[in-house]
mmCIF file of C-alpha atoms in Angstrom:
data_model
loop_
_atom_site.group_PDB
_atom_site.id
_atom_site.type_symbol
_atom_site.label_atom_id
_atom_site.label_comp_id
_atom_site.label_asym_id
_atom_site.label_seq_id
_atom_site.Cartn_x
_atom_site.Cartn_y
_atom_site.Cartn_z
ATOM 1 C CA MET A 11 -17.389 -1.856 -17.986
ATOM 2 C CA ARG A 12 -14.111 -3.645 -18.586
ATOM 3 C CA LEU A 13 -13.100 -6.148 -15.959
ATOM 4 C CA PRO A 14 -9.679 -7.792 -16.254
ATOM 5 C CA ARG A 15 -9.905 -11.541 -16.722
ATOM 6 C CA ARG A 16 -7.805 -12.199 -13.636
ATOM 7 C CA TYR A 17 -10.132 -10.202 -11.416
ATOM 8 C CA GLY A 18 -13.384 -10.456 -13.333
ATOM 9 C CA PRO A 19 -15.481 -12.511 -10.845
ATOM 10 C CA ALA A 20 -13.854 -10.938 -7.788
ATOM 11 C CA ALA A 21 -14.285 -7.422 -9.110
ATOM 12 C CA ALA A 22 -17.926 -8.100 -9.862
ATOM 13 C CA LEU A 23 -18.339 -9.359 -6.296
ATOM 14 C CA LEU A 24 -16.817 -6.141 -4.954
ATOM 15 C CA LEU A 25 -19.501 -4.192 -6.802
ATOM 16 C CA ALA A 26 -22.378 -6.435 -5.801
ATOM 17 C CA LEU A 27 -21.315 -6.909 -2.174
ATOM 18 C CA PRO A 28 -19.264 -3.831 -1.308
ATOM 19 C CA LEU A 29 -19.007 -4.645 2.388
ATOM 20 C CA VAL A 30 -17.240 -7.964 1.939
ATOM 21 C CA VAL A 31 -13.448 -8.040 1.865
ATOM 22 C CA ALA A 32 -12.563 -11.449 0.520
ATOM 23 C CA LEU A 33 -9.736 -13.324 2.191
ATOM 24 C CA ALA A 34 -8.573 -10.351 4.271
ATOM 25 C CA ASP A 35 -8.567 -12.172 7.596
ATOM 26 C CA THR A 36 -8.488 -15.758 6.412
ATOM 27 C CA PRO A 37 -5.506 -17.489 7.997
ATOM 28 C CA GLY A 38 -3.516 -19.897 5.915
ATOM 29 C CA ALA A 39 -0.112 -20.724 4.574
ATOM 30 C CA PRO A 40 1.616 -17.772 2.900
ATOM 31 C CA ALA A 41 2.242 -19.790 -0.233
ATOM 32 C CA GLY A 42 -0.348 -21.617 -2.275
ATOM 33 C CA PRO A 43 -0.123 -25.315 -3.039
ATOM 34 C CA GLY A 44 1.680 -24.744 -6.321
ATOM 35 C CA PRO A 45 2.442 -27.391 -8.896
ATOM 36 C CA GLY A 46 3.316 -30.914 -8.001
ATOM 37 C CA PRO A 47 3.548 -34.306 -9.589
ATOM 38 C CA GLY A 48 0.432 -35.468 -11.348
ATOM 39 C CA PRO A 49 -0.981 -38.882 -10.537
ATOM 40 C CA GLY A 50 1.774 -41.251 -11.491
ATOM 41 C CA GLY A 51 3.542 -38.509 -13.472
ATOM 42 C CA PRO A 52 6.770 -36.501 -13.107
ATOM 43 C CA HIS A 53 7.120 -33.265 -11.153
ATOM 44 C CA ARG A 54 5.959 -30.306 -13.250
ATOM 45 C CA PRO A 55 8.083 -27.121 -13.274
ATOM 46 C CA ALA A 56 6.692 -24.215 -11.287
ATOM 47 C CA PRO A 57 5.033 -21.539 -13.441
ATOM 48 C CA LEU A 58 7.152 -18.570 -14.521
ATOM 49 C CA ARG A 59 5.159 -15.343 -14.293
ATOM 50 C CA THR A 60 6.036 -12.016 -15.855
ATOM 51 C CA THR A 61 4.498 -8.576 -15.493
ATOM 52 C CA ALA A 62 3.498 -5.978 -18.044
ATOM 53 C CA GLY A 63 5.756 -3.274 -16.631
ATOM 54 C CA GLU A 64 9.481 -2.571 -16.521
ATOM 55 C CA ARG A 65 11.205 -5.815 -15.588
ATOM 56 C CA VAL A 66 14.414 -6.361 -13.633
ATOM 57 C CA PRO A 67 16.626 -8.605 -15.791
ATOM 58 C CA GLY A 68 17.709 -11.845 -14.157
ATOM 59 C CA HIS A 69 15.999 -11.166 -10.818
ATOM 60 C CA TYR A 70 13.141 -13.326 -9.562
ATOM 61 C CA ILE A 71 10.743 -13.775 -6.650
ATOM 62 C CA VAL A 72 10.380 -17.440 -5.745
ATOM 63 C CA THR A 73 7.282 -18.480 -3.796
ATOM 64 C CA LEU A 74 7.505 -21.773 -1.931
ATOM 65 C CA ARG A 75 4.919 -24.316 -0.936
ATOM 66 C CA SER A 76 3.878 -24.572 2.702
ATOM 67 C CA GLY A 77 6.448 -26.422 4.788
ATOM 68 C CA THR A 78 9.402 -25.628 2.516
ATOM 69 C CA SER A 79 12.231 -23.684 4.187
ATOM 70 C CA PRO A 80 13.599 -20.806 2.074
ATOM 71 C CA ARG A 81 17.029 -20.937 3.695
ATOM 72 C CA ALA A 82 17.317 -24.699 3.416
ATOM 73 C CA LEU A 83 16.286 -24.657 -0.238
ATOM 74 C CA THR A 84 18.608 -21.803 -1.248
ATOM 75 C CA GLY A 85 21.462 -23.502 0.590
ATOM 76 C CA ARG A 86 20.809 -26.774 -1.176
ATOM 77 C CA LEU A 87 20.700 -25.055 -4.580
ATOM 78 C CA ASP A 88 23.711 -22.826 -3.829
ATOM 79 C CA VAL A 89 21.630 -19.695 -4.490
ATOM 80 C CA THR A 90 22.391 -16.475 -2.612
ATOM 81 C CA PRO A 91 19.090 -14.738 -1.800
ATOM 82 C CA ASP A 92 18.787 -10.959 -1.663
ATOM 83 C CA TYR A 93 15.641 -11.260 0.468
ATOM 84 C CA VAL A 94 14.162 -14.153 2.420
ATOM 85 C CA TYR A 95 10.420 -13.971 3.103
ATOM 86 C CA THR A 96 8.871 -15.786 6.051
ATOM 87 C CA HIS A 97 5.682 -13.897 6.945
ATOM 88 C CA ALA A 98 4.147 -12.041 3.985
ATOM 89 C CA LEU A 99 5.286 -14.895 1.750
ATOM 90 C CA THR A 100 7.255 -18.067 2.166
ATOM 91 C CA GLY A 101 10.024 -17.639 -0.351
ATOM 92 C CA PHE A 102 12.974 -15.575 -1.458
ATOM 93 C CA ALA A 103 14.246 -13.194 -4.134
ATOM 94 C CA ALA A 104 17.520 -13.711 -5.962
ATOM 95 C CA THR A 105 19.484 -13.132 -9.128
ATOM 96 C CA LEU A 106 19.362 -16.336 -11.158
ATOM 97 C CA SER A 107 21.116 -17.404 -14.333
ATOM 98 C CA ALA A 108 19.032 -19.111 -16.999
ATOM 99 C CA GLU A 109 20.311 -22.481 -15.793
ATOM 100 C CA GLN A 110 19.606 -21.670 -12.139
ATOM 101 C CA LEU A 111 16.127 -20.465 -13.062
ATOM 102 C CA GLU A 112 15.240 -23.789 -14.648
ATOM 103 C CA THR A 113 16.728 -25.676 -11.702
ATOM 104 C CA VAL A 114 14.691 -23.631 -9.226
ATOM 105 C CA ARG A 115 11.492 -24.086 -11.210
ATOM 106 C CA SER A 116 12.027 -27.842 -11.319
ATOM 107 C CA THR A 117 12.712 -28.165 -7.588
ATOM 108 C CA PRO A 118 9.964 -29.778 -5.483
ATOM 109 C CA GLY A 119 8.540 -27.292 -3.004
ATOM 110 C CA VAL A 120 8.665 -24.334 -5.403
ATOM 111 C CA ALA A 121 5.149 -23.019 -6.048
ATOM 112 C CA ALA A 122 5.833 -20.198 -8.514
ATOM 113 C CA VAL A 123 8.539 -17.933 -9.883
ATOM 114 C CA GLU A 124 7.871 -14.327 -10.863
ATOM 115 C CA GLN A 125 10.270 -11.996 -12.641
ATOM 116 C CA ASP A 126 11.011 -8.899 -10.612
ATOM 117 C CA ALA A 127 9.603 -5.580 -11.832
ATOM 118 C CA VAL A 128 9.645 -1.870 -11.002
ATOM 119 C CA LEU A 129 7.008 -0.016 -8.980
ATOM 120 C CA THR A 130 6.804 3.728 -8.324
ATOM 121 C CA GLN A 131 5.336 6.249 -5.916
ATOM 122 C CA ALA A 132 1.723 7.003 -6.822
ATOM 123 C CA GLU A 133 2.054 10.741 -7.342
ATOM 124 C CA ALA A 134 0.621 12.636 -10.307
ATOM 125 C CA ALA A 135 3.745 13.426 -12.320
ATOM 126 C CA ALA A 136 2.264 16.468 -14.041
ATOM 127 C CA THR A 137 1.521 18.255 -10.770
ATOM 128 C CA PRO A 138 4.232 20.707 -9.649
ATOM 129 C CA VAL A 139 5.322 20.631 -6.019
ATOM 130 C CA ALA A 140 4.698 23.962 -4.297
ATOM 131 C CA ARG A 141 6.841 24.508 -1.205
ATOM 132 C CA ALA A 142 6.451 26.861 1.702
ATOM 133 C CA ALA A 143 9.875 26.407 3.223
ATOM 134 C CA GLY A 144 10.495 27.360 6.818
ATOM 135 C CA ARG A 145 6.880 27.635 7.865
ATOM 136 C CA VAL A 146 4.073 25.280 8.695
ATOM 137 C CA GLY A 147 0.791 25.793 6.904
ATOM 138 C CA THR A 148 -2.671 25.772 8.365
ATOM 139 C CA GLY A 149 -3.605 22.332 7.107
ATOM 140 C CA SER A 150 -5.347 20.963 4.051
ATOM 141 C CA TYR A 151 -8.865 21.122 2.662
ATOM 142 C CA GLY A 152 -8.671 17.331 2.635
ATOM 143 C CA LEU A 153 -9.075 17.190 6.407
ATOM 144 C CA ASP A 154 -11.930 19.658 6.241
ATOM 145 C CA ARG A 155 -13.686 17.534 3.630
ATOM 146 C CA ILE A 156 -13.576 14.135 5.308
ATOM 147 C CA ASP A 157 -15.290 15.193 8.546
ATOM 148 C CA GLN A 158 -18.498 16.406 6.886
ATOM 149 C CA ARG A 159 -21.005 14.878 4.514
ATOM 150 C CA ASP A 160 -21.587 17.759 2.113
ATOM 151 C CA LEU A 161 -20.033 20.883 0.646
ATOM 152 C CA PRO A 162 -19.427 23.750 1.335
ATOM 153 C CA LEU A 163 -16.532 23.273 3.721
ATOM 154 C CA ASP A 164 -16.668 24.814 7.191
ATOM 155 C CA SER A 165 -12.890 25.405 7.580
ATOM 156 C CA GLN A 166 -12.678 22.974 10.507
ATOM 157 C CA PHE A 167 -11.489 19.450 11.166
ATOM 158 C CA ASN A 168 -13.634 17.929 13.875
ATOM 159 C CA ALA A 169 -12.386 14.653 15.300
ATOM 160 C CA THR A 170 -12.153 13.792 18.975
ATOM 161 C CA ALA A 171 -10.083 10.666 18.283
ATOM 162 C CA THR A 172 -6.344 11.234 17.871
ATOM 163 C CA GLY A 173 -4.989 7.809 16.957
ATOM 164 C CA GLU A 174 -2.956 7.613 20.162
ATOM 165 C CA GLY A 175 -2.017 3.988 20.777
ATOM 166 C CA ALA A 176 -2.185 3.042 17.102
ATOM 167 C CA THR A 177 0.720 2.665 14.680
ATOM 168 C CA VAL A 178 0.849 3.333 10.946
ATOM 169 C CA TYR A 179 3.655 1.768 8.922
ATOM 170 C CA VAL A 180 4.494 4.116 6.048
ATOM 171 C CA MET A 181 5.992 2.228 3.103
ATOM 172 C CA ASP A 182 7.662 4.995 1.136
ATOM 173 C CA THR A 183 10.845 7.059 0.632
ATOM 174 C CA GLY A 184 11.301 7.478 4.384
ATOM 175 C CA ILE A 185 10.242 10.140 6.889
ATOM 176 C CA ASP A 186 11.907 13.359 8.036
ATOM 177 C CA TYR A 187 11.886 12.508 11.737
ATOM 178 C CA ALA A 188 12.971 16.019 12.702
ATOM 179 C CA HIS A 189 9.960 17.730 11.132
ATOM 180 C CA PRO A 190 8.088 19.509 13.949
ATOM 181 C CA ASP A 191 4.745 18.218 12.697
ATOM 182 C CA PHE A 192 5.680 14.718 13.908
ATOM 183 C CA GLY A 193 6.660 15.741 17.438
ATOM 184 C CA GLY A 194 8.974 12.780 17.953
ATOM 185 C CA ARG A 195 6.280 10.234 17.007
ATOM 186 C CA ALA A 196 8.037 9.043 13.828
ATOM 187 C CA LYS A 197 10.785 6.422 13.918
ATOM 188 C CA ASN A 198 12.651 3.966 11.742
ATOM 189 C CA GLY A 199 11.321 0.469 11.218
ATOM 190 C CA ILE A 200 13.390 -0.903 8.357
ATOM 191 C CA ASP A 201 15.376 0.700 5.547
ATOM 192 C CA LEU A 202 15.760 -1.478 2.462
ATOM 193 C CA VAL A 203 17.331 1.263 0.349
ATOM 194 C CA SER A 204 19.993 3.471 1.924
ATOM 195 C CA VAL A 205 23.471 2.667 3.179
ATOM 196 C CA THR A 206 22.768 4.391 6.500
ATOM 197 C CA GLY A 207 19.759 2.183 7.164
ATOM 198 C CA ASN A 208 18.001 4.847 9.234
ATOM 199 C CA GLY A 209 14.818 5.076 7.146
ATOM 200 C CA SER A 210 15.020 8.852 6.852
ATOM 201 C CA ASP A 211 13.607 10.624 3.808
ATOM 202 C CA CYS A 212 15.928 11.811 1.030
ATOM 203 C CA ARG A 213 17.219 15.342 1.420
ATOM 204 C CA THR A 214 17.879 15.452 -2.318
ATOM 205 C CA GLY A 215 14.755 13.550 -3.290
ATOM 206 C CA THR A 216 11.049 14.210 -3.556
ATOM 207 C CA GLY A 217 10.095 14.206 0.118
ATOM 208 C CA HIS A 218 7.250 11.918 -0.867
ATOM 209 C CA GLY A 219 7.330 9.809 2.299
ATOM 210 C CA THR A 220 7.401 12.827 4.607
ATOM 211 C CA HIS A 221 4.415 14.321 2.802
ATOM 212 C CA VAL A 222 2.459 11.058 3.019
ATOM 213 C CA ALA A 223 3.323 10.597 6.703
ATOM 214 C CA GLY A 224 2.182 14.163 7.360
ATOM 215 C CA VAL A 225 -1.252 13.408 5.912
ATOM 216 C CA VAL A 226 -1.535 10.264 8.029
ATOM 217 C CA GLY A 227 -0.439 11.724 11.326
ATOM 218 C CA GLY A 228 1.054 15.217 11.270
ATOM 219 C CA ALA A 229 0.001 17.527 14.104
ATOM 220 C CA THR A 230 -1.029 20.213 11.600
ATOM 221 C CA PHE A 231 -1.699 18.316 8.382
ATOM 222 C CA GLY A 232 -2.690 14.892 9.653
ATOM 223 C CA VAL A 233 -5.823 12.893 10.284
ATOM 224 C CA ALA A 234 -4.521 10.943 13.314
ATOM 225 C CA ARG A 235 -2.520 13.563 15.172
ATOM 226 C CA LYS A 236 -1.093 11.397 17.947
ATOM 227 C CA VAL A 237 -0.523 8.178 16.024
ATOM 228 C CA SER A 238 2.903 6.520 16.015
ATOM 229 C CA LEU A 239 4.555 6.498 12.581
ATOM 230 C CA VAL A 240 7.054 3.860 11.473
ATOM 231 C CA SER A 241 9.145 4.317 8.343
ATOM 232 C CA VAL A 242 9.375 1.268 6.094
ATOM 233 C CA ARG A 243 11.690 2.598 3.431
ATOM 234 C CA VAL A 244 11.255 0.751 0.151
ATOM 235 C CA LEU A 245 11.428 3.636 -2.369
ATOM 236 C CA ASP A 246 14.670 5.238 -3.519
ATOM 237 C CA CYS A 247 15.137 8.999 -3.810
ATOM 238 C CA GLY A 248 13.575 8.923 -7.267
ATOM 239 C CA GLY A 249 10.460 7.211 -5.957
ATOM 240 C CA ARG A 250 11.206 3.774 -7.436
ATOM 241 C CA THR A 251 11.326 0.288 -5.959
ATOM 242 C CA THR A 252 11.042 -3.318 -7.077
ATOM 243 C CA VAL A 253 8.519 -6.044 -6.385
ATOM 244 C CA ALA A 254 11.183 -7.948 -4.418
ATOM 245 C CA LYS A 255 11.964 -4.989 -2.172
ATOM 246 C CA PHE A 256 8.293 -4.076 -1.775
ATOM 247 C CA ILE A 257 7.468 -7.590 -0.575
ATOM 248 C CA ALA A 258 10.409 -7.412 1.845
ATOM 249 C CA GLY A 259 8.756 -4.316 3.323
ATOM 250 C CA PHE A 260 5.455 -6.144 3.710
ATOM 251 C CA ASP A 261 7.324 -9.072 5.258
ATOM 252 C CA TYR A 262 8.732 -6.717 7.892
ATOM 253 C CA VAL A 263 5.263 -5.342 8.652
ATOM 254 C CA ALA A 264 3.763 -8.831 8.888
ATOM 255 C CA ARG A 265 6.341 -9.997 11.428
ATOM 256 C CA SER A 266 6.662 -6.747 13.417
ATOM 257 C CA ALA A 267 3.262 -5.065 13.559
ATOM 258 C CA ALA A 268 1.741 -4.246 16.936
ATOM 259 C CA PRO A 269 -1.952 -5.145 17.472
ATOM 260 C CA ALA A 270 -3.383 -1.697 16.644
ATOM 261 C CA SER A 271 -1.572 -1.242 13.336
ATOM 262 C CA VAL A 272 -2.271 -0.052 9.796
ATOM 263 C CA VAL A 273 0.018 -0.020 6.756
ATOM 264 C CA ASN A 274 -0.066 2.668 4.062
ATOM 265 C CA ALA A 275 1.538 2.026 0.669
ATOM 266 C CA SER A 276 1.286 4.989 -1.708
ATOM 267 C CA ILE A 277 2.930 2.885 -4.392
ATOM 268 C CA SER A 278 1.699 1.457 -7.681
ATOM 269 C CA GLY A 279 2.942 -0.901 -10.338
ATOM 270 C CA PRO A 280 1.931 -3.621 -12.761
ATOM 271 C CA SER A 281 -0.193 -6.495 -11.555
ATOM 272 C CA SER A 282 1.876 -8.928 -9.485
ATOM 273 C CA GLN A 283 0.513 -12.091 -7.927
ATOM 274 C CA ALA A 284 3.424 -12.145 -5.468
ATOM 275 C CA VAL A 285 2.614 -8.624 -4.242
ATOM 276 C CA ASP A 286 -1.093 -9.374 -3.987
ATOM 277 C CA THR A 287 -0.383 -12.528 -1.980
ATOM 278 C CA ALA A 288 1.856 -10.550 0.382
ATOM 279 C CA VAL A 289 -0.883 -7.953 0.864
ATOM 280 C CA GLY A 290 -3.369 -10.702 1.677
ATOM 281 C CA ASN A 291 -1.086 -12.230 4.280
ATOM 282 C CA VAL A 292 -0.452 -8.860 5.945
ATOM 283 C CA ALA A 293 -4.217 -8.380 6.154
ATOM 284 C CA ALA A 294 -4.567 -11.866 7.637
ATOM 285 C CA LYS A 295 -2.329 -10.659 10.492
ATOM 286 C CA GLY A 296 -4.995 -8.051 11.302
ATOM 287 C CA VAL A 297 -3.181 -5.124 9.657
ATOM 288 C CA PRO A 298 -5.398 -3.244 7.156
ATOM 289 C CA PRO A 299 -3.413 -2.552 3.949
ATOM 290 C CA VAL A 300 -4.421 0.897 2.669
ATOM 291 C CA VAL A 301 -2.955 1.535 -0.787
ATOM 292 C CA ALA A 302 -3.039 4.061 -3.604
ATOM 293 C CA ALA A 303 -5.259 3.154 -6.548
ATOM 294 C CA GLY A 304 -2.599 4.543 -8.911
ATOM 295 C CA ASN A 305 -2.366 7.523 -11.258
ATOM 296 C CA GLU A 306 -2.504 5.991 -14.729
ATOM 297 C CA ASN A 307 -6.189 6.796 -15.390
ATOM 298 C CA ASP A 308 -6.565 3.049 -15.781
ATOM 299 C CA ASN A 309 -8.456 0.170 -14.190
ATOM 300 C CA ALA A 310 -7.018 -0.196 -10.676
ATOM 301 C CA CYS A 311 -7.683 -3.945 -10.807
ATOM 302 C CA ASP A 312 -4.875 -4.202 -13.383
ATOM 303 C CA HIS A 313 -2.286 -2.841 -10.929
ATOM 304 C CA SER A 314 -0.637 -3.952 -7.704
ATOM 305 C CA PRO A 315 -1.123 -3.562 -4.837
ATOM 306 C CA ALA A 316 -4.441 -1.866 -5.754
ATOM 307 C CA GLY A 317 -5.800 -5.023 -7.363
ATOM 308 C CA ALA A 318 -5.231 -7.193 -4.289
ATOM 309 C CA LEU A 319 -8.550 -8.425 -2.915
ATOM 310 C CA ALA A 320 -7.464 -7.740 0.671
ATOM 311 C CA ALA A 321 -6.354 -4.146 0.008
ATOM 312 C CA LEU A 322 -8.359 -0.977 0.496
ATOM 313 C CA ALA A 323 -7.357 0.895 -2.660
ATOM 314 C CA VAL A 324 -8.061 4.632 -2.693
ATOM 315 C CA GLY A 325 -8.909 6.845 -5.658
ATOM 316 C CA ALA A 326 -8.562 10.630 -5.634
ATOM 317 C CA THR A 327 -10.971 13.585 -5.689
ATOM 318 C CA ASP A 328 -10.403 17.344 -5.866
ATOM 319 C CA GLN A 329 -11.778 20.323 -3.927
ATOM 320 C CA GLN A 330 -15.065 20.186 -5.844
ATOM 321 C CA ASP A 331 -15.496 16.444 -5.119
ATOM 322 C CA ARG A 332 -14.675 15.588 -8.732
ATOM 323 C CA MET A 333 -12.793 12.381 -9.365
ATOM 324 C CA THR A 334 -9.406 13.529 -10.647
ATOM 325 C CA ASP A 335 -8.373 12.929 -14.232
ATOM 326 C CA PHE A 336 -5.266 11.005 -13.149
ATOM 327 C CA SER A 337 -6.878 8.632 -10.645
ATOM 328 C CA ASN A 338 -7.216 4.963 -11.456
ATOM 329 C CA TYR A 339 -10.761 3.676 -11.264
ATOM 330 C CA GLY A 340 -13.006 0.620 -11.305
ATOM 331 C CA PRO A 341 -14.335 -1.723 -8.625
ATOM 332 C CA CYS A 342 -10.930 -2.163 -6.995
ATOM 333 C CA ALA A 343 -10.849 1.586 -6.188
ATOM 334 C CA ARG A 344 -13.147 0.867 -3.280
ATOM 335 C CA ILE A 345 -13.190 4.353 -1.750
ATOM 336 C CA LEU A 346 -12.289 7.926 -2.733
ATOM 337 C CA ALA A 347 -10.494 10.611 -0.727
ATOM 338 C CA PRO A 348 -9.027 14.067 -1.366
ATOM 339 C CA GLY A 349 -5.902 13.766 -3.497
ATOM 340 C CA ALA A 350 -5.508 16.988 -5.507
ATOM 341 C CA ASP A 351 -3.448 19.914 -4.194
ATOM 342 C CA ILE A 352 -2.976 18.454 -0.729
ATOM 343 C CA VAL A 353 -0.860 20.447 1.725
ATOM 344 C CA SER A 354 1.357 18.442 4.074
ATOM 345 C CA ALA A 355 4.804 18.266 5.639
ATOM 346 C CA ALA A 356 7.849 18.916 3.456
ATOM 347 C CA MET A 357 11.294 17.393 3.770
ATOM 348 C CA GLY A 358 13.495 19.768 5.760
ATOM 349 C CA GLY A 359 10.570 21.577 7.404
ATOM 350 C CA GLY A 360 7.638 23.638 6.270
ATOM 351 C CA SER A 361 4.953 22.429 3.911
ATOM 352 C CA ALA A 362 4.445 21.345 0.325
ATOM 353 C CA THR A 363 1.470 20.870 -1.974
ATOM 354 C CA ARG A 364 1.230 17.615 -3.905
ATOM 355 C CA SER A 365 -1.335 15.661 -5.883
ATOM 356 C CA GLY A 366 -1.917 11.972 -6.476
ATOM 357 C CA THR A 367 -3.592 8.905 -5.115
ATOM 358 C CA SER A 368 -0.456 8.915 -2.947
ATOM 359 C CA GLN A 369 -2.114 11.764 -1.074
ATOM 360 C CA ALA A 370 -5.600 10.207 -1.059
ATOM 361 C CA SER A 371 -4.442 6.928 0.482
ATOM 362 C CA PRO A 372 -2.976 8.383 3.718
ATOM 363 C CA HIS A 373 -6.254 10.183 4.463
ATOM 364 C CA VAL A 374 -7.856 6.738 4.613
ATOM 365 C CA ALA A 375 -4.937 5.226 6.546
ATOM 366 C CA GLY A 376 -5.333 8.014 9.098
ATOM 367 C CA VAL A 377 -9.025 7.241 9.577
ATOM 368 C CA ALA A 378 -8.167 3.538 9.863
ATOM 369 C CA ALA A 379 -5.707 4.461 12.630
ATOM 370 C CA LEU A 380 -8.391 6.444 14.468
ATOM 371 C CA TYR A 381 -10.641 3.389 14.344
ATOM 372 C CA LYS A 382 -7.850 0.981 15.325
ATOM 373 C CA ALA A 383 -6.917 3.111 18.340
ATOM 374 C CA LYS A 384 -10.463 2.688 19.652
ATOM 375 C CA ASN A 385 -10.794 -0.939 18.478
ATOM 376 C CA PRO A 386 -7.276 -2.410 18.699
ATOM 377 C CA THR A 387 -8.348 -6.029 18.198
ATOM 378 C CA ALA A 388 -10.427 -5.316 15.080
ATOM 379 C CA GLY A 389 -9.236 -7.325 12.103
ATOM 380 C CA SER A 390 -8.511 -5.933 8.680
ATOM 381 C CA THR A 391 -11.921 -6.903 7.314
ATOM 382 C CA ALA A 392 -13.727 -5.165 10.180
ATOM 383 C CA VAL A 393 -11.748 -1.949 9.743
ATOM 384 C CA ILE A 394 -12.194 -1.833 5.971
ATOM 385 C CA ASN A 395 -15.888 -2.659 6.191
ATOM 386 C CA TRP A 396 -16.420 0.107 8.753
ATOM 387 C CA ILE A 397 -14.682 2.675 6.533
ATOM 388 C CA VAL A 398 -16.730 1.602 3.510
ATOM 389 C CA GLU A 399 -19.978 1.629 5.497
ATOM 390 C CA GLN A 400 -19.321 5.094 6.928
ATOM 391 C CA SER A 401 -18.353 6.656 3.592
ATOM 392 C CA THR A 402 -20.529 9.359 2.064
ATOM 393 C CA LYS A 403 -22.367 7.808 -0.857
ATOM 394 C CA ASN A 404 -22.910 9.496 -4.235
ATOM 395 C CA ALA A 405 -21.151 12.737 -3.282
ATOM 396 C CA ALA A 406 -18.373 12.561 -5.871
ATOM 397 C CA LYS A 407 -18.789 13.870 -9.403
ATOM 398 C CA ASP A 408 -17.228 13.013 -12.768
ATOM 399 C CA MET A 409 -17.071 9.370 -11.755
ATOM 400 C CA LYS A 410 -15.217 6.890 -13.931
ATOM 401 C CA PRO A 411 -16.542 3.513 -15.121
ATOM 402 C CA GLY A 412 -17.274 0.922 -12.471
ATOM 403 C CA THR A 413 -16.009 2.982 -9.539
ATOM 404 C CA PRO A 414 -18.080 2.858 -6.335
ATOM 405 C CA ASN A 415 -19.186 6.400 -5.424
ATOM 406 C CA ARG A 416 -17.957 6.442 -1.834
ATOM 407 C CA LEU A 417 -16.157 9.423 -0.315
ATOM 408 C CA LEU A 418 -14.159 9.009 2.889
ATOM 409 C CA TYR A 419 -15.882 10.130 6.103
ATOM 410 C CA THR A 420 -14.502 10.023 9.635
ATOM 411 C CA GLY A 421 -17.761 8.629 10.968
ATOM 412 C CA GLY A 422 -17.823 10.818 14.049
ATOM 413 C CA LEU A 423 -14.568 9.455 15.493
#
């Protein structure tokens, strides 16, 4: 089994001790100690990190050491930040010239600099979207599957818990607030994309966020049917975002989340230490980060946010409990959930059928919301451990290398 060097020991620990979520609730400064002057030596420049994916030229995420003020530092350096991070990270994102980049790296208090990169919605690109405009469907087999241990399905979704009192932050393309499946329970949190700033889903786009929100908490299609849904819009109408914008979304969640909260991010990209740090700090606030494992048929540990130690990354199965061909895998894909041909809410009303770990992740976020509603003070580690413990073991077929065989189960909620 291939383990990436960056996650080798941690990934092995996830296999050997599956009920331990390292660092998820460990409080601490958002930024690490970073470089500093050696004994008697000069200050060393902060490391410059790059990702393997599509990079954003000239744009950087700057992580600061504890006690360093982002606004004071940018003011002193005459840098105009696009985003200032104070909760998920201590730092900022900005466009920097080559000269400014070297100045920033050489400034005391700067821990690391990472070039910005592109992330995308975690939907299987080869799967066509089937719409049933103007009508609401009868729900998805995914709900039917997660409330029972074994096949065949019984055509029912049995859960007494509703998620009332809990909140799920949906980091995505936005939500169609007017869709009847949400019943007025969906609202705007922050919109980092559109001019209007209302966090609504794109009428000309994919409807990805509406579909994901429907799986989390739609009255017909959802797991937690009375949960409150908050749109954290970080994806554009084409389903793309950047590391800088994604972290800004996590920063909003970290500073705004109510006690009984969960965050779902059906988004995937190249491995980013800045993203993984942000995920860890959101978890440390008591908010379980449920994320898509990704659809590259690759090791999830090599992607962010799936590779973050504090995240609960979700792989996808189909109606026969087979791990899908597109799903990422490995020890960082800590649980599986239905993610092929999932019916949920469509932008503009009605329903749509979509596939991807984007659809698997909100099943898990919905169950996390059910648990949080009953246990509002439970920390991220406790919620994730409960979900892992309750999962149905060895039910999935066609498993990929190193992936724990755990299928989501509602645990009698």
